[in-house]
Short mmCIF file of N, CA and C in Angstrom, two decimals:
data_model
loop_
_atom_site.label_atom_id
_atom_site.label_comp_id
_atom_site.label_asym_id
_atom_site.label_seq_id
_atom_site.Cartn_x
_atom_site.Cartn_y
_atom_site.Cartn_z
N ASP A 157 0.83 -1.19 0.00
CA ASP A 157 0.00 0.00 0.00
C ASP A 157 0.87 1.25 0.00
N GLY A 158 0.25 2.40 -0.12
CA GLY A 158 0.97 3.65 -0.23
C GLY A 158 1.86 3.97 0.96
N VAL A 159 1.40 3.65 2.16
CA VAL A 159 2.21 3.92 3.36
C VAL A 159 3.49 3.09 3.33
N GLN A 160 3.37 1.82 2.96
CA GLN A 160 4.55 0.95 2.90
C GLN A 160 5.54 1.45 1.85
N VAL A 161 5.04 1.87 0.70
CA VAL A 161 5.93 2.38 -0.35
C VAL A 161 6.60 3.66 0.12
N TYR A 162 5.84 4.55 0.74
CA TYR A 162 6.42 5.79 1.25
C TYR A 162 7.53 5.48 2.25
N GLU A 163 7.25 4.56 3.19
CA GLU A 163 8.25 4.20 4.20
C GLU A 163 9.49 3.59 3.56
N LYS A 164 9.30 2.73 2.58
CA LYS A 164 10.41 2.00 1.97
C LYS A 164 11.24 2.88 1.02
N VAL A 165 10.59 3.76 0.28
CA VAL A 165 11.27 4.51 -0.77
C VAL A 165 11.44 6.00 -0.42
N CYS A 166 10.36 6.64 -0.07
CA CYS A 166 10.34 8.11 0.05
C CYS A 166 10.90 8.62 1.37
N SER A 167 10.62 7.89 2.43
CA SER A 167 10.96 8.40 3.76
C SER A 167 12.46 8.56 3.98
N HIS A 168 13.29 7.84 3.23
CA HIS A 168 14.74 7.94 3.41
C HIS A 168 15.21 9.38 3.24
N CYS A 169 14.56 10.12 2.38
CA CYS A 169 14.92 11.53 2.20
C CYS A 169 13.90 12.48 2.83
N HIS A 170 12.61 12.19 2.62
CA HIS A 170 11.58 13.13 3.03
C HIS A 170 11.26 13.11 4.53
N GLU A 171 11.80 12.15 5.24
CA GLU A 171 11.65 12.10 6.70
C GLU A 171 13.00 12.29 7.40
N ALA A 172 14.04 12.61 6.62
CA ALA A 172 15.39 12.72 7.18
C ALA A 172 16.02 14.08 6.89
N ASN A 173 15.19 15.07 6.61
CA ASN A 173 15.67 16.43 6.34
C ASN A 173 16.62 16.52 5.15
N VAL A 174 16.48 15.58 4.21
CA VAL A 174 17.23 15.65 2.96
C VAL A 174 16.34 16.28 1.90
N GLY A 175 15.14 15.71 1.73
CA GLY A 175 14.14 16.28 0.82
C GLY A 175 13.14 17.08 1.64
N PRO A 176 12.30 17.87 0.96
CA PRO A 176 11.32 18.68 1.69
C PRO A 176 10.29 17.80 2.39
N VAL A 177 9.75 18.31 3.47
CA VAL A 177 8.69 17.63 4.20
C VAL A 177 7.45 17.61 3.32
N LEU A 178 6.83 16.46 3.18
CA LEU A 178 5.63 16.33 2.36
C LEU A 178 4.36 16.30 3.22
N LYS A 179 4.52 15.92 4.45
CA LYS A 179 3.40 15.78 5.38
C LYS A 179 2.63 17.08 5.51
N GLY A 180 1.32 17.01 5.28
CA GLY A 180 0.44 18.16 5.47
C GLY A 180 0.46 19.19 4.35
N ARG A 181 1.19 18.95 3.28
CA ARG A 181 1.29 19.96 2.21
C ARG A 181 0.15 19.88 1.22
N GLN A 182 -0.54 18.77 1.17
CA GLN A 182 -1.69 18.57 0.28
C GLN A 182 -1.36 18.98 -1.16
N LEU A 183 -0.26 18.45 -1.65
CA LEU A 183 0.17 18.71 -3.03
C LEU A 183 -0.76 18.00 -4.01
N PRO A 184 -0.98 18.57 -5.19
CA PRO A 184 -1.83 17.92 -6.18
C PRO A 184 -1.27 16.56 -6.61
N VAL A 185 -2.14 15.60 -6.75
CA VAL A 185 -1.75 14.23 -7.12
C VAL A 185 -0.97 14.23 -8.42
N ALA A 186 -1.44 14.95 -9.43
CA ALA A 186 -0.76 14.97 -10.73
C ALA A 186 0.66 15.54 -10.60
N TYR A 187 0.85 16.52 -9.74
CA TYR A 187 2.18 17.10 -9.52
C TYR A 187 3.11 16.06 -8.89
N ILE A 188 2.64 15.36 -7.88
CA ILE A 188 3.45 14.34 -7.22
C ILE A 188 3.86 13.27 -8.21
N GLU A 189 2.91 12.79 -8.99
CA GLU A 189 3.20 11.74 -9.98
C GLU A 189 4.24 12.22 -11.00
N ARG A 190 4.12 13.46 -11.44
CA ARG A 190 5.07 14.00 -12.42
C ARG A 190 6.47 14.11 -11.82
N VAL A 191 6.58 14.63 -10.62
CA VAL A 191 7.90 14.78 -9.98
C VAL A 191 8.54 13.41 -9.75
N VAL A 192 7.76 12.44 -9.33
CA VAL A 192 8.31 11.10 -9.10
C VAL A 192 8.80 10.49 -10.41
N ARG A 193 8.06 10.64 -11.46
CA ARG A 193 8.45 10.04 -12.74
C ARG A 193 9.56 10.80 -13.47
N HIS A 194 9.61 12.12 -13.30
CA HIS A 194 10.56 12.93 -14.08
C HIS A 194 11.65 13.58 -13.24
N GLY A 195 11.51 13.54 -11.92
CA GLY A 195 12.49 14.18 -11.05
C GLY A 195 12.30 15.69 -11.02
N ASN A 196 12.96 16.33 -10.07
CA ASN A 196 12.89 17.79 -9.94
C ASN A 196 14.04 18.21 -9.02
N ARG A 197 14.97 18.96 -9.57
CA ARG A 197 16.16 19.40 -8.82
C ARG A 197 16.88 18.19 -8.25
N ALA A 198 17.01 18.07 -6.94
CA ALA A 198 17.73 16.95 -6.32
C ALA A 198 16.89 15.67 -6.28
N MET A 199 15.60 15.79 -6.54
CA MET A 199 14.71 14.61 -6.53
C MET A 199 14.97 13.79 -7.78
N PRO A 200 15.39 12.53 -7.59
CA PRO A 200 15.62 11.68 -8.77
C PRO A 200 14.28 11.22 -9.36
N SER A 201 14.33 10.79 -10.60
CA SER A 201 13.14 10.19 -11.20
C SER A 201 13.11 8.70 -10.84
N PHE A 202 11.92 8.15 -10.75
CA PHE A 202 11.74 6.74 -10.45
C PHE A 202 10.98 6.08 -11.59
N ARG A 203 11.56 5.02 -12.14
CA ARG A 203 10.94 4.28 -13.24
C ARG A 203 9.80 3.41 -12.71
N PRO A 204 8.88 3.02 -13.58
CA PRO A 204 7.80 2.11 -13.16
C PRO A 204 8.32 0.78 -12.60
N SER A 205 9.52 0.38 -12.97
CA SER A 205 10.09 -0.84 -12.40
C SER A 205 10.53 -0.64 -10.95
N GLU A 206 10.68 0.62 -10.53
CA GLU A 206 11.07 0.93 -9.15
C GLU A 206 9.84 1.24 -8.28
N ILE A 207 8.89 1.98 -8.83
CA ILE A 207 7.61 2.25 -8.16
C ILE A 207 6.55 2.10 -9.25
N ASP A 208 5.74 1.05 -9.16
CA ASP A 208 4.75 0.85 -10.21
C ASP A 208 3.65 1.91 -10.15
N ASP A 209 2.89 2.00 -11.23
CA ASP A 209 1.88 3.06 -11.34
C ASP A 209 0.84 3.00 -10.23
N ALA A 210 0.41 1.82 -9.84
CA ALA A 210 -0.60 1.69 -8.78
C ALA A 210 -0.04 2.17 -7.45
N ALA A 211 1.18 1.79 -7.14
CA ALA A 211 1.81 2.21 -5.88
C ALA A 211 2.03 3.72 -5.89
N LEU A 212 2.47 4.26 -7.01
CA LEU A 212 2.66 5.71 -7.13
C LEU A 212 1.35 6.44 -6.92
N ALA A 213 0.28 5.94 -7.50
CA ALA A 213 -1.04 6.56 -7.33
C ALA A 213 -1.46 6.56 -5.86
N ASP A 214 -1.20 5.44 -5.16
CA ASP A 214 -1.53 5.36 -3.72
C ASP A 214 -0.74 6.38 -2.91
N VAL A 215 0.56 6.47 -3.16
CA VAL A 215 1.41 7.41 -2.44
C VAL A 215 0.96 8.84 -2.74
N ALA A 216 0.71 9.14 -4.00
CA ALA A 216 0.30 10.49 -4.39
C ALA A 216 -1.02 10.88 -3.73
N ARG A 217 -1.96 9.95 -3.66
CA ARG A 217 -3.25 10.23 -3.00
C ARG A 217 -3.05 10.50 -1.52
N LEU A 218 -2.20 9.72 -0.87
CA LEU A 218 -1.93 9.94 0.56
C LEU A 218 -1.32 11.31 0.81
N ILE A 219 -0.32 11.65 0.02
CA ILE A 219 0.32 12.95 0.18
C ILE A 219 -0.66 14.06 -0.13
N GLY A 220 -1.41 13.90 -1.21
CA GLY A 220 -2.38 14.90 -1.61
C GLY A 220 -3.47 15.13 -0.58
N ALA A 221 -3.81 14.08 0.14
CA ALA A 221 -4.86 14.18 1.16
C ALA A 221 -4.33 14.65 2.51
N GLY A 222 -3.01 14.75 2.62
CA GLY A 222 -2.42 15.13 3.92
C GLY A 222 -2.52 14.01 4.94
N ALA A 223 -2.62 12.76 4.45
CA ALA A 223 -2.76 11.60 5.34
C ALA A 223 -1.45 11.28 6.05
N PRO A 224 -1.50 10.55 7.16
CA PRO A 224 -0.26 10.11 7.84
C PRO A 224 0.56 9.26 6.88
N LEU A 225 1.86 9.51 6.82
CA LEU A 225 2.72 8.86 5.85
C LEU A 225 3.63 7.79 6.43
N VAL A 226 3.74 7.75 7.73
CA VAL A 226 4.54 6.71 8.36
C VAL A 226 3.72 6.08 9.49
N LYS A 227 3.93 4.79 9.66
CA LYS A 227 3.24 4.08 10.73
C LYS A 227 3.89 4.41 12.05
N GLU A 228 3.09 4.61 13.05
CA GLU A 228 3.65 4.94 14.37
C GLU A 228 3.43 3.84 15.33
#
C-alpha cells in the first residue's frame, strides 16, 4: 500500500531532512506523480520498475490528502 511504499522509498529523504517535508502539504496528485516520474532538482526520477503506477497513485493520493505517511 501507499504507506509501505512511502516508508520503503520516500521516507529515506523526506523524513530525514534531505528532501522537503511532504506531510500536510496537500500537493496535487498529478504534480506528485510527475515529480516522481521525471524528477525535480535533487529529486531523482523513479521508473515504473522501481515504483509501479498503482503504488505511485496510492502514495500520491496519501500525500495529496495530507494523510499520515509513516506508521507509528
